[in-house]
Protein backbone atom coordinates (compact mmCIF):
# COMPACT_ATOMS: atom_id res chain seq x y z
CA UNK A 1 0.00 0.00 0.00
CA UNK A 2 2.97 2.32 0.12
CA UNK A 3 3.88 4.81 2.84
CA UNK A 4 1.16 6.29 4.96
CA UNK A 5 1.46 10.06 5.08
CA UNK A 6 -1.66 10.65 7.12
CA UNK A 7 -3.07 8.53 9.93
CA UNK A 8 -6.49 9.17 11.39
CA UNK A 9 -7.00 7.43 14.73
CA UNK A 10 -10.18 7.02 16.77
CA UNK A 11 -11.40 10.31 15.40
CA UNK A 12 -14.74 11.83 16.32
CA UNK A 13 -16.16 15.12 15.03
CA UNK A 14 -19.47 16.91 15.08
CA UNK A 15 -21.42 20.07 15.75
CA UNK A 16 -22.92 21.24 19.02
CA UNK A 17 -23.84 18.17 21.03
CA UNK A 18 -23.98 15.61 18.22
CA UNK A 19 -21.14 13.58 16.81
CA UNK A 20 -21.36 13.40 13.02
CA UNK A 21 -18.27 11.22 12.62
CA UNK A 22 -17.66 8.35 14.99
CA UNK A 23 -14.47 6.45 15.58
CA UNK A 24 -12.82 6.98 12.22
CA UNK A 25 -9.61 5.03 11.64
CA UNK A 26 -8.02 5.61 8.29
CA UNK A 27 -4.51 5.61 6.83
CA UNK A 28 -3.99 7.70 3.73
CA UNK A 29 -1.21 6.46 1.41
CA UNK A 30 1.34 8.92 0.10
CA UNK A 31 1.22 10.20 -3.49
CA UNK A 32 -2.02 8.40 -4.20
CA UNK A 33 -5.50 9.67 -4.68
CA UNK A 34 -7.94 8.59 -2.02
CA UNK A 35 -11.60 9.13 -2.80
CA UNK A 36 -14.04 9.66 0.04
CA UNK A 37 -17.52 8.53 -0.85
CA UNK A 38 -20.81 8.12 0.90
CA UNK A 39 -24.40 9.34 0.96
CA UNK A 40 -25.17 13.01 1.40
CA UNK A 41 -24.84 14.16 4.99
CA UNK A 42 -22.73 11.19 6.10
CA UNK A 43 -19.87 13.48 7.14
CA UNK A 44 -17.42 13.49 4.21
CA UNK A 45 -16.91 17.26 4.24
CA UNK A 46 -16.65 17.27 8.01
CA UNK A 47 -13.90 14.67 7.82
CA UNK A 48 -11.71 16.45 5.32
CA UNK A 49 -12.26 19.77 7.08
CA UNK A 50 -10.79 18.14 10.18
CA UNK A 51 -7.70 17.13 8.23
CA UNK A 52 -6.66 20.76 7.64
CA UNK A 53 -8.26 22.01 10.84
CA UNK A 54 -10.82 24.33 9.37
CA UNK A 55 -13.65 22.38 10.98
CA UNK A 56 -12.75 24.17 14.21
CA UNK A 57 -13.51 27.57 12.66
CA UNK A 58 -17.13 26.77 13.25
CA UNK A 59 -17.93 27.91 16.81
CA UNK A 60 -20.19 24.85 17.16
CA UNK A 61 -17.47 22.41 16.15
CA UNK A 62 -16.49 19.51 18.43
CA UNK A 63 -13.79 16.91 17.78
CA UNK A 64 -11.70 14.31 19.54
CA UNK A 65 -9.05 11.77 18.59
CA UNK A 66 -5.82 12.01 16.64
CA UNK A 67 -4.69 12.82 13.13
CA UNK A 68 -0.99 12.34 12.38
CA UNK A 69 0.81 13.96 9.48
CA UNK A 70 4.12 12.13 8.97
CA UNK A 71 3.85 10.89 12.50
CA UNK A 72 3.15 14.28 14.10
CA UNK A 73 -0.20 15.00 15.70
CA UNK A 74 -1.69 17.91 13.73
CA UNK A 75 -3.85 18.87 16.69
CA UNK A 76 -0.66 19.58 18.63
CA UNK A 77 0.72 21.79 15.85
CA UNK A 78 -0.25 25.40 15.17
CA UNK A 79 -3.35 25.39 12.94
CA UNK A 80 -1.84 27.88 10.45
CA UNK A 81 1.14 25.56 9.95
CA UNK A 82 -1.15 22.57 9.40
CA UNK A 83 -3.17 24.53 6.86
CA UNK A 84 -0.07 25.52 4.91
CA UNK A 85 1.01 21.90 4.69
CA UNK A 86 -2.45 20.63 3.81
CA UNK A 87 -4.11 22.67 1.07
CA UNK A 88 -7.80 22.68 0.30
CA UNK A 89 -10.04 23.34 -2.70
CA UNK A 90 -13.75 23.76 -2.21
CA UNK A 91 -16.89 22.77 -4.02
CA UNK A 92 -17.61 26.22 -5.38
CA UNK A 93 -14.65 28.05 -6.92
CA UNK A 94 -13.77 30.88 -4.55
CA UNK A 95 -10.97 33.04 -6.00
CA UNK A 96 -10.42 36.26 -4.05
CA UNK A 97 -12.58 38.80 -5.93
CA UNK A 98 -10.38 41.82 -5.28
CA UNK A 99 -7.19 40.12 -6.47
CA UNK A 100 -5.81 39.54 -9.94
CA UNK A 101 -5.03 36.06 -11.28
CA UNK A 102 -1.40 36.60 -10.29
CA UNK A 103 -2.23 37.82 -6.78
CA UNK A 104 -4.64 34.95 -6.29
CA UNK A 105 -1.91 32.41 -6.96
CA UNK A 106 0.54 34.15 -4.66
CA UNK A 107 -2.19 34.86 -2.06
CA UNK A 108 -0.91 32.24 0.37
CA UNK A 109 2.38 34.09 0.64
CA UNK A 110 0.69 37.50 0.89
CA UNK A 111 -1.63 36.23 3.62
CA UNK A 112 1.20 34.66 5.58
CA UNK A 113 3.26 37.81 5.37
CA UNK A 114 6.06 36.01 3.50
CA UNK A 115 8.13 38.55 1.58
CA UNK A 116 9.47 37.38 -1.77
CA UNK A 117 11.45 38.96 -4.56
CA UNK A 118 9.66 39.70 -7.82
CA UNK A 119 11.49 36.89 -9.67
CA UNK A 120 10.68 34.37 -6.93
CA UNK A 121 7.03 35.32 -7.08
CA UNK A 122 6.96 35.14 -10.87
CA UNK A 123 8.42 31.68 -10.71
CA UNK A 124 6.00 30.40 -8.07
CA UNK A 125 3.05 31.80 -10.01
CA UNK A 126 4.20 30.31 -13.31
CA UNK A 127 4.98 26.91 -11.79
CA UNK A 128 1.69 26.69 -9.92
CA UNK A 129 -0.35 27.75 -12.95
CA UNK A 130 1.46 25.25 -15.14
CA UNK A 131 0.83 22.49 -12.61
CA UNK A 132 -2.84 23.47 -12.59
CA UNK A 133 -3.02 23.31 -16.41
CA UNK A 134 -4.00 26.97 -16.50
CA UNK A 135 -0.83 28.78 -17.59
CA UNK A 136 -1.53 28.86 -21.32
CA UNK A 137 -5.02 30.23 -20.83
CA UNK A 138 -4.13 33.02 -18.41
CA UNK A 139 -0.53 33.98 -19.10
CA UNK A 140 -1.69 37.09 -20.97
CA UNK A 141 -4.31 38.13 -18.43
CA UNK A 142 -2.33 37.60 -15.23
CA UNK A 143 -3.23 41.06 -14.03
CA UNK A 144 -6.93 40.86 -14.63
CA UNK A 145 -9.29 39.95 -11.83
CA UNK A 146 -9.55 36.22 -11.16
CA UNK A 147 -13.34 36.44 -11.14
CA UNK A 148 -13.41 37.18 -14.89
CA UNK A 149 -12.41 33.59 -15.65
CA UNK A 150 -14.89 30.82 -16.43
CA UNK A 151 -16.03 28.52 -13.63
CA UNK A 152 -13.65 25.74 -14.62
CA UNK A 153 -10.74 28.15 -14.95
CA UNK A 154 -11.59 29.65 -11.56
CA UNK A 155 -11.48 26.21 -10.01
CA UNK A 156 -8.09 25.50 -11.58
CA UNK A 157 -6.97 28.90 -10.28
CA UNK A 158 -8.00 27.79 -6.80
CA UNK A 159 -6.00 24.59 -7.29
CA UNK A 160 -3.00 26.68 -8.38
CA UNK A 161 -3.47 28.88 -5.32
CA UNK A 162 -3.33 25.82 -3.08
CA UNK A 163 -0.38 24.29 -4.98
CA UNK A 164 1.64 27.50 -4.76
CA UNK A 165 2.09 26.87 -1.04
CA UNK A 166 3.73 23.54 -1.94
CA UNK A 167 1.49 21.52 0.38
CA UNK A 168 2.11 17.88 1.21
CA UNK A 169 -1.53 16.97 0.89
CA UNK A 170 -4.27 18.47 -1.26
CA UNK A 171 -7.85 18.15 -0.06
CA UNK A 172 -10.59 18.47 -2.66
CA UNK A 173 -14.23 18.69 -1.59
CA UNK A 174 -16.36 17.82 -4.62
CA UNK A 175 -14.18 20.05 -6.80
CA UNK A 176 -16.16 19.44 -9.98
CA UNK A 177 -19.74 19.35 -8.75
CA UNK A 178 -20.32 22.97 -9.76
CA UNK A 179 -18.75 22.55 -13.22
CA UNK A 180 -19.90 21.40 -16.66
CA UNK A 181 -18.67 18.07 -18.13
CA UNK A 182 -15.91 19.65 -20.19
CA UNK A 183 -14.46 21.64 -17.30
CA UNK A 184 -14.85 18.54 -15.16
CA UNK A 185 -12.76 16.37 -17.47
CA UNK A 186 -10.05 19.06 -17.55
CA UNK A 187 -9.89 18.96 -13.76
CA UNK A 188 -9.82 15.17 -13.77
CA UNK A 189 -6.87 15.09 -16.18
CA UNK A 190 -5.15 17.60 -13.96
CA UNK A 191 -5.78 15.58 -10.80
CA UNK A 192 -4.43 12.41 -12.39
CA UNK A 193 -1.25 14.28 -13.28
CA UNK A 194 -0.98 15.87 -9.83
CA UNK A 195 -1.25 12.65 -7.84
CA UNK A 196 2.13 11.58 -9.16
CA UNK A 197 3.73 14.22 -6.98
CA UNK A 198 1.27 14.96 -4.21
CA UNK A 199 -1.12 13.12 -1.94
CA UNK A 200 -4.73 13.90 -2.77
CA UNK A 201 -7.85 13.29 -0.74
CA UNK A 202 -10.98 13.95 -2.74
CA UNK A 203 -14.61 13.88 -1.74
CA UNK A 204 -16.83 12.96 -4.66
CA UNK A 205 -20.40 11.91 -5.29
CA UNK A 206 -19.61 10.80 -8.80
CA UNK A 207 -18.95 7.07 -8.85
CA UNK A 208 -17.57 7.09 -12.39
CA UNK A 209 -15.21 9.88 -11.41
CA UNK A 210 -13.94 7.94 -8.41
CA UNK A 211 -13.27 4.94 -10.65
CA UNK A 212 -11.48 7.12 -13.22
CA UNK A 213 -9.14 8.99 -10.91
CA UNK A 214 -8.76 7.34 -7.51
CA UNK A 215 -6.39 4.65 -6.28
CA UNK A 216 -8.10 4.06 -2.96
CA UNK A 217 -11.65 4.56 -1.88
CA UNK A 218 -13.03 5.13 1.59
CA UNK A 219 -16.73 4.68 2.08
CA UNK A 220 -18.46 6.47 4.92
CA UNK A 221 -21.94 5.61 6.02
CA UNK A 222 -23.85 7.46 8.78
CA UNK A 223 -20.64 8.85 10.20
CA UNK A 224 -18.69 5.63 10.25
CA UNK A 225 -16.01 4.37 7.95
CA UNK A 226 -17.48 1.16 6.64
CA UNK A 227 -15.05 0.29 3.87
CA UNK A 228 -11.59 1.24 2.75
CA UNK A 229 -9.34 -0.31 0.14
CA UNK A 230 -7.99 -0.12 -3.39
CA UNK A 231 -10.65 1.42 -5.61
CA UNK A 232 -10.98 -1.56 -7.99
CA UNK A 233 -11.58 -3.84 -5.06
CA UNK A 234 -14.09 -1.65 -3.29
CA UNK A 235 -16.06 -1.22 -6.48
CA UNK A 236 -15.81 -4.77 -7.83
CA UNK A 237 -16.38 -6.67 -4.64
CA UNK A 238 -17.54 -4.47 -1.77
CA UNK A 239 -17.39 -6.20 1.59
CA UNK A 240 -20.29 -4.37 3.14
CA UNK A 241 -23.83 -4.27 1.93
CA UNK A 242 -24.09 -0.45 2.58
CA UNK A 243 -21.32 0.12 0.05
CA UNK A 244 -22.95 -2.16 -2.49
CA UNK A 245 -26.33 -0.47 -2.07
CA UNK A 246 -24.72 2.93 -2.49
CA UNK A 247 -22.91 1.84 -5.64
CA UNK A 248 -26.08 0.54 -7.27
CA UNK A 249 -27.77 3.82 -6.41
CA UNK A 250 -30.07 2.84 -3.57
CA UNK A 251 -29.33 6.10 -1.78
CA UNK A 252 -27.85 9.40 -2.94
CA UNK B 1 -69.87 46.21 -18.78
CA UNK B 2 -68.60 44.83 -15.51
CA UNK B 3 -65.07 44.22 -16.81
CA UNK B 4 -64.98 47.67 -18.41
CA UNK B 5 -65.87 49.10 -15.06
CA UNK B 6 -62.92 47.28 -13.52
CA UNK B 7 -60.53 48.59 -16.13
CA UNK B 8 -61.69 52.14 -15.46
CA UNK B 9 -61.31 51.66 -11.73
CA UNK B 10 -57.89 50.19 -12.22
CA UNK B 11 -56.74 53.11 -14.34
CA UNK B 12 -58.18 55.61 -11.89
CA UNK B 13 -56.23 53.96 -9.12
CA UNK B 14 -53.02 54.04 -11.13
CA UNK B 15 -53.53 57.75 -11.84
CA UNK B 16 -54.13 58.35 -8.15
CA UNK B 17 -50.91 56.57 -7.17
CA UNK B 18 -49.00 58.49 -9.81
CA UNK B 19 -50.34 61.84 -8.56
CA UNK B 20 -49.39 61.02 -4.97
CA UNK B 21 -45.89 60.03 -6.07
CA UNK B 22 -45.56 63.26 -8.03
CA UNK B 23 -46.78 65.20 -5.00
CA UNK B 24 -44.13 63.68 -2.77
CA UNK B 25 -41.26 64.80 -4.97
CA UNK B 26 -42.81 68.20 -5.69
CA UNK B 27 -41.06 69.89 -2.73
CA UNK B 28 -37.69 68.80 -4.09
CA UNK B 29 -38.39 70.43 -7.43
CA UNK B 30 -39.74 73.57 -5.78
CA UNK B 31 -36.60 73.86 -3.65
CA UNK B 32 -34.31 73.38 -6.62
CA UNK B 33 -36.35 75.79 -8.73
CA UNK B 34 -36.40 78.49 -6.06
CA UNK B 35 -32.71 78.12 -5.22
CA UNK B 36 -31.62 78.22 -8.84
CA UNK B 37 -33.83 81.24 -9.56
CA UNK B 38 -32.51 83.26 -6.62
CA UNK B 39 -28.99 81.91 -6.48
CA UNK B 40 -27.86 81.73 -10.07
CA UNK B 41 -27.29 85.47 -10.41
CA UNK B 42 -24.91 85.46 -7.42
CA UNK B 43 -22.70 82.86 -9.03
CA UNK B 44 -19.72 83.93 -11.09
CA UNK B 45 -16.02 83.01 -10.91
CA UNK B 46 -15.44 85.65 -8.21
CA UNK B 47 -17.97 83.91 -6.01
CA UNK B 48 -15.59 80.99 -5.56
CA UNK B 49 -12.31 82.77 -4.92
CA UNK B 50 -13.22 86.01 -3.17
CA UNK B 51 -14.09 86.77 0.44
CA UNK B 52 -17.47 88.24 1.43
CA UNK B 53 -17.78 92.03 1.08
CA UNK B 54 -19.06 94.28 3.89
CA UNK B 55 -22.78 95.08 3.76
CA UNK B 56 -23.71 97.64 1.15
CA UNK B 57 -21.04 96.61 -1.34
CA UNK B 58 -22.16 94.23 -4.04
CA UNK B 59 -20.17 91.22 -5.26
CA UNK B 60 -17.80 89.20 -3.11
CA UNK B 61 -17.53 85.47 -2.65
CA UNK B 62 -17.67 82.59 -0.23
CA UNK B 63 -14.09 81.31 -0.35
CA UNK B 64 -13.85 81.27 3.46
CA UNK B 65 -16.81 78.92 3.83
CA UNK B 66 -15.79 76.70 0.91
CA UNK B 67 -12.35 76.16 2.41
CA UNK B 68 -13.89 75.74 5.86
CA UNK B 69 -16.45 73.16 4.77
CA UNK B 70 -13.76 71.26 2.90
CA UNK B 71 -11.48 71.20 5.95
CA UNK B 72 -14.35 70.16 8.26
CA UNK B 73 -15.34 67.29 5.99
CA UNK B 74 -11.76 66.06 5.69
CA UNK B 75 -11.18 66.21 9.44
CA UNK B 76 -14.53 64.62 10.28
CA UNK B 77 -13.81 61.82 7.79
CA UNK B 78 -10.36 61.30 9.23
CA UNK B 79 -11.84 60.96 12.73
CA UNK B 80 -14.83 58.79 11.91
CA UNK B 81 -13.56 56.42 9.21
CA UNK B 82 -10.95 54.50 11.26
CA UNK B 83 -13.21 54.20 14.31
CA UNK B 84 -16.31 53.54 12.22
CA UNK B 85 -14.85 50.82 9.99
CA UNK B 86 -13.27 49.00 12.93
CA UNK B 87 -16.51 49.13 14.90
CA UNK B 88 -18.46 48.01 11.83
CA UNK B 89 -16.17 45.03 11.31
CA UNK B 90 -16.36 44.18 15.00
CA UNK B 91 -20.16 44.26 15.03
CA UNK B 92 -20.35 42.19 11.85
CA UNK B 93 -17.81 39.58 12.93
CA UNK B 94 -18.52 39.09 16.60
CA UNK B 95 -21.98 38.07 17.72
CA UNK B 96 -22.54 38.38 21.42
CA UNK B 97 -24.58 40.48 23.83
CA UNK B 98 -21.94 43.22 23.84
CA UNK B 99 -22.04 43.76 20.07
CA UNK B 100 -25.83 43.57 20.27
CA UNK B 101 -25.74 46.44 22.76
CA UNK B 102 -23.27 48.29 20.54
CA UNK B 103 -25.61 47.94 17.59
CA UNK B 104 -28.47 49.43 19.61
CA UNK B 105 -26.28 52.30 20.76
CA UNK B 106 -25.29 53.04 17.16
CA UNK B 107 -28.97 53.30 16.26
CA UNK B 108 -29.56 55.67 19.15
CA UNK B 109 -26.55 57.73 18.10
CA UNK B 110 -27.99 58.00 14.61
CA UNK B 111 -31.23 59.35 16.05
CA UNK B 112 -29.62 61.98 18.32
CA UNK B 113 -30.57 65.55 17.36
CA UNK B 114 -27.57 67.29 15.84
CA UNK B 115 -27.91 70.25 18.17
CA UNK B 116 -27.36 67.93 21.14
CA UNK B 117 -24.21 66.58 19.55
CA UNK B 118 -23.10 70.19 19.06
CA UNK B 119 -23.65 70.97 22.74
CA UNK B 120 -21.64 67.92 23.76
CA UNK B 121 -18.80 68.92 21.46
CA UNK B 122 -18.95 72.38 23.02
CA UNK B 123 -18.68 70.97 26.55
CA UNK B 124 -16.04 68.35 25.80
CA UNK B 125 -13.90 69.97 23.13
CA UNK B 126 -14.50 73.73 22.90
CA UNK B 127 -14.40 74.36 26.65
CA UNK B 128 -11.25 72.34 27.42
CA UNK B 129 -9.53 73.82 24.38
CA UNK B 130 -10.51 77.29 25.45
CA UNK B 131 -12.18 78.44 22.24
CA UNK B 132 -14.07 77.71 19.06
CA UNK B 133 -12.18 75.69 16.49
CA UNK B 134 -12.43 73.66 13.30
CA UNK B 135 -11.38 70.60 15.32
CA UNK B 136 -14.37 70.86 17.64
CA UNK B 137 -16.72 71.28 14.67
CA UNK B 138 -15.15 68.27 12.99
CA UNK B 139 -15.60 66.22 16.17
CA UNK B 140 -19.30 67.05 16.22
CA UNK B 141 -19.64 66.19 12.53
CA UNK B 142 -17.61 63.00 12.97
CA UNK B 143 -20.04 61.85 15.66
CA UNK B 144 -22.83 62.37 13.14
CA UNK B 145 -20.96 60.47 10.44
CA UNK B 146 -19.98 57.61 12.71
CA UNK B 147 -23.25 55.64 12.71
CA UNK B 148 -23.48 55.85 8.91
CA UNK B 149 -19.94 54.49 8.47
CA UNK B 150 -20.47 51.78 11.09
CA UNK B 151 -23.71 50.57 9.51
CA UNK B 152 -22.52 50.50 5.92
CA UNK B 153 -19.30 48.75 6.95
CA UNK B 154 -21.25 46.19 8.94
CA UNK B 155 -23.61 45.52 6.06
CA UNK B 156 -20.89 45.05 3.46
CA UNK B 157 -18.69 42.92 5.71
CA UNK B 158 -21.73 40.70 6.26
CA UNK B 159 -22.08 40.32 2.50
CA UNK B 160 -18.58 38.90 2.08
CA UNK B 161 -19.26 35.19 1.61
CA UNK B 162 -18.01 32.73 4.20
CA UNK B 163 -16.26 30.74 1.46
CA UNK B 164 -13.71 33.55 1.08
CA UNK B 165 -12.78 33.37 4.74
CA UNK B 166 -12.46 29.60 4.43
CA UNK B 167 -10.21 30.02 1.40
CA UNK B 168 -8.05 32.45 3.32
CA UNK B 169 -7.81 30.31 6.45
CA UNK B 170 -7.06 27.24 4.34
CA UNK B 171 -3.95 28.98 3.09
CA UNK B 172 -2.77 29.37 6.65
CA UNK B 173 -3.78 32.99 7.10
CA UNK B 174 -4.45 34.33 10.57
CA UNK B 175 -7.69 36.03 11.47
CA UNK B 176 -6.11 39.49 11.37
CA UNK B 177 -4.59 38.95 7.93
CA UNK B 178 -7.90 37.62 6.65
CA UNK B 179 -9.65 40.77 7.83
CA UNK B 180 -7.03 43.14 6.42
CA UNK B 181 -6.24 41.44 3.12
CA UNK B 182 -9.53 39.77 2.21
CA UNK B 183 -12.53 41.16 4.07
CA UNK B 184 -11.59 44.85 4.05
CA UNK B 185 -10.74 45.05 0.31
CA UNK B 186 -13.91 43.14 -0.53
CA UNK B 187 -15.85 45.68 1.52
CA UNK B 188 -14.10 48.73 0.10
CA UNK B 189 -17.07 49.77 -2.00
CA UNK B 190 -19.42 49.68 0.97
CA UNK B 191 -17.05 51.67 3.13
CA UNK B 192 -16.60 54.23 0.36
CA UNK B 193 -20.38 54.57 -0.04
CA UNK B 194 -20.57 55.02 3.70
CA UNK B 195 -18.10 57.91 3.50
CA UNK B 196 -20.09 59.54 0.70
CA UNK B 197 -23.44 59.13 2.44
CA UNK B 198 -21.85 60.39 5.65
CA UNK B 199 -20.38 63.41 3.89
CA UNK B 200 -23.68 64.35 2.32
CA UNK B 201 -25.26 64.00 5.72
CA UNK B 202 -22.88 66.41 7.45
CA UNK B 203 -22.11 68.88 4.67
CA UNK B 204 -25.38 70.78 5.27
CA UNK B 205 -25.42 70.51 9.06
CA UNK B 206 -25.63 73.90 10.76
CA UNK B 207 -26.67 73.26 14.34
CA UNK B 208 -23.60 71.33 15.54
CA UNK B 209 -21.32 74.02 14.08
CA UNK B 210 -22.96 77.04 15.74
CA UNK B 211 -21.02 76.70 18.97
CA UNK B 212 -18.06 74.69 17.73
CA UNK B 213 -16.61 75.86 14.39
CA UNK B 214 -18.48 79.09 15.02
CA UNK B 215 -17.78 80.83 11.71
CA UNK B 216 -15.06 83.11 10.37
CA UNK B 217 -15.20 85.90 7.78
CA UNK B 218 -11.70 85.03 6.61
CA UNK B 219 -10.10 81.96 5.13
CA UNK B 220 -8.70 79.83 7.94
CA UNK B 221 -6.39 76.85 7.51
CA UNK B 222 -5.59 76.33 11.18
CA UNK B 223 -7.69 73.51 12.68
CA UNK B 224 -7.35 75.13 16.12
CA UNK B 225 -9.02 78.35 14.99
CA UNK B 226 -12.70 79.13 14.29
CA UNK B 227 -13.74 78.28 10.76
CA UNK B 228 -16.59 79.12 8.46
CA UNK B 229 -18.72 76.54 6.65
CA UNK B 230 -21.31 76.76 3.88
CA UNK B 231 -24.34 76.19 6.13
CA UNK B 232 -22.99 78.66 8.72
CA UNK B 233 -22.57 81.30 6.05
CA UNK B 234 -26.07 80.67 4.71
CA UNK B 235 -27.49 80.88 8.22
CA UNK B 236 -25.69 84.12 9.09
CA UNK B 237 -26.31 85.85 5.77
CA UNK B 238 -29.93 84.83 5.43
CA UNK B 239 -30.61 86.26 8.92
CA UNK B 240 -28.96 89.58 8.07
CA UNK B 241 -31.00 92.63 7.02
CA UNK B 242 -28.95 93.26 3.86
CA UNK B 243 -30.22 92.58 0.36
CA UNK B 244 -26.71 91.78 -1.01
CA UNK B 245 -26.09 89.24 1.72
CA UNK B 246 -29.40 87.50 1.01
CA UNK B 247 -28.24 87.09 -2.53
CA UNK B 248 -24.94 85.54 -1.38
CA UNK B 249 -26.89 83.19 0.91
CA UNK B 250 -28.96 82.00 -2.07
CA UNK B 251 -25.83 81.50 -4.13
CA UNK B 252 -24.23 79.50 -1.34
CA UNK B 253 -27.42 77.42 -1.00
CA UNK B 254 -27.24 76.63 -4.68
CA UNK B 255 -23.60 75.53 -4.30
CA UNK B 256 -24.56 73.35 -1.33
CA UNK B 257 -27.41 71.70 -3.23
CA UNK B 258 -25.15 71.04 -6.20
CA UNK B 259 -22.57 69.44 -3.89
CA UNK B 260 -25.20 67.19 -2.32
CA UNK B 261 -26.61 66.19 -5.71
CA UNK B 262 -23.05 65.58 -6.93
CA UNK B 263 -22.36 63.32 -3.95
CA UNK B 264 -25.48 61.33 -4.79
CA UNK B 265 -24.32 60.90 -8.38
CA UNK B 266 -20.91 59.85 -7.12
CA UNK B 267 -22.57 57.28 -4.89
CA UNK B 268 -24.34 55.75 -7.90
CA UNK B 269 -21.05 55.62 -9.81
CA UNK B 270 -19.20 53.99 -6.93
CA UNK B 271 -21.97 51.41 -6.71
CA UNK B 272 -21.57 50.49 -10.37
CA UNK B 273 -17.85 50.81 -10.96
CA UNK B 274 -16.50 49.26 -7.79
CA UNK B 275 -18.88 46.40 -7.47
CA UNK B 276 -17.10 43.30 -6.17
CA UNK B 277 -18.38 40.13 -7.79
CA UNK B 278 -18.28 37.13 -5.50
N1 LIG C 1 -22.24 23.95 10.29
C1 LIG C 1 -22.94 22.88 10.70
N2 LIG C 1 -23.64 22.94 11.84
C2 LIG C 1 -24.37 21.88 12.27
N3 LIG C 1 -24.45 20.72 11.61
C3 LIG C 1 -23.77 20.60 10.46
C4 LIG C 1 -22.98 21.68 9.95
N4 LIG C 1 -22.42 21.28 8.79
C5 LIG C 1 -22.84 20.01 8.59
N5 LIG C 1 -23.64 19.59 9.59
C6 LIG C 1 -24.26 18.27 9.72
O1 LIG C 1 -23.25 17.32 9.72
C7 LIG C 1 -23.62 16.22 8.93
C8 LIG C 1 -22.52 15.93 7.93
O2 LIG C 1 -22.33 17.02 7.08
P1 LIG C 1 -21.24 17.03 5.95
O3 LIG C 1 -21.30 18.34 5.30
O4 LIG C 1 -19.96 16.59 6.52
O5 LIG C 1 -21.83 15.90 4.99
P2 LIG C 1 -21.33 15.48 3.55
O6 LIG C 1 -21.09 14.03 3.62
O7 LIG C 1 -20.22 16.34 3.09
O8 LIG C 1 -22.63 15.75 2.70
P3 LIG C 1 -22.76 16.24 1.18
O9 LIG C 1 -22.48 15.04 0.37
O10 LIG C 1 -24.18 16.66 1.08
O11 LIG C 1 -21.77 17.34 0.98
C9 LIG C 1 -24.92 16.56 8.28
O12 LIG C 1 -25.94 15.83 8.92
C10 LIG C 1 -25.12 18.00 8.52
O13 LIG C 1 -26.46 18.27 8.79
MG1 LIG D 1 -19.98 17.84 1.55
Coordinates of C-alpha atoms and ligand atoms in Angstrom, one line a residue, chain A residues 41 43-46 91 173-174 203 205, ligand 2:
Chain A
X41 CA -24.8 14.2 5.0
X43 CA -19.9 13.5 7.1
X44 CA -17.4 13.5 4.2
X45 CA -16.9 17.3 4.2
X46 CA -16.7 17.3 8.0
X91 CA -16.9 22.8 -4.0
X173 CA -14.2 18.7 -1.6
X174 CA -16.4 17.8 -4.6
X203 CA -14.6 13.9 -1.7
X205 CA -20.4 11.9 -5.3
Ligands
LIG2 MG1 -20.0 17.8 1.5

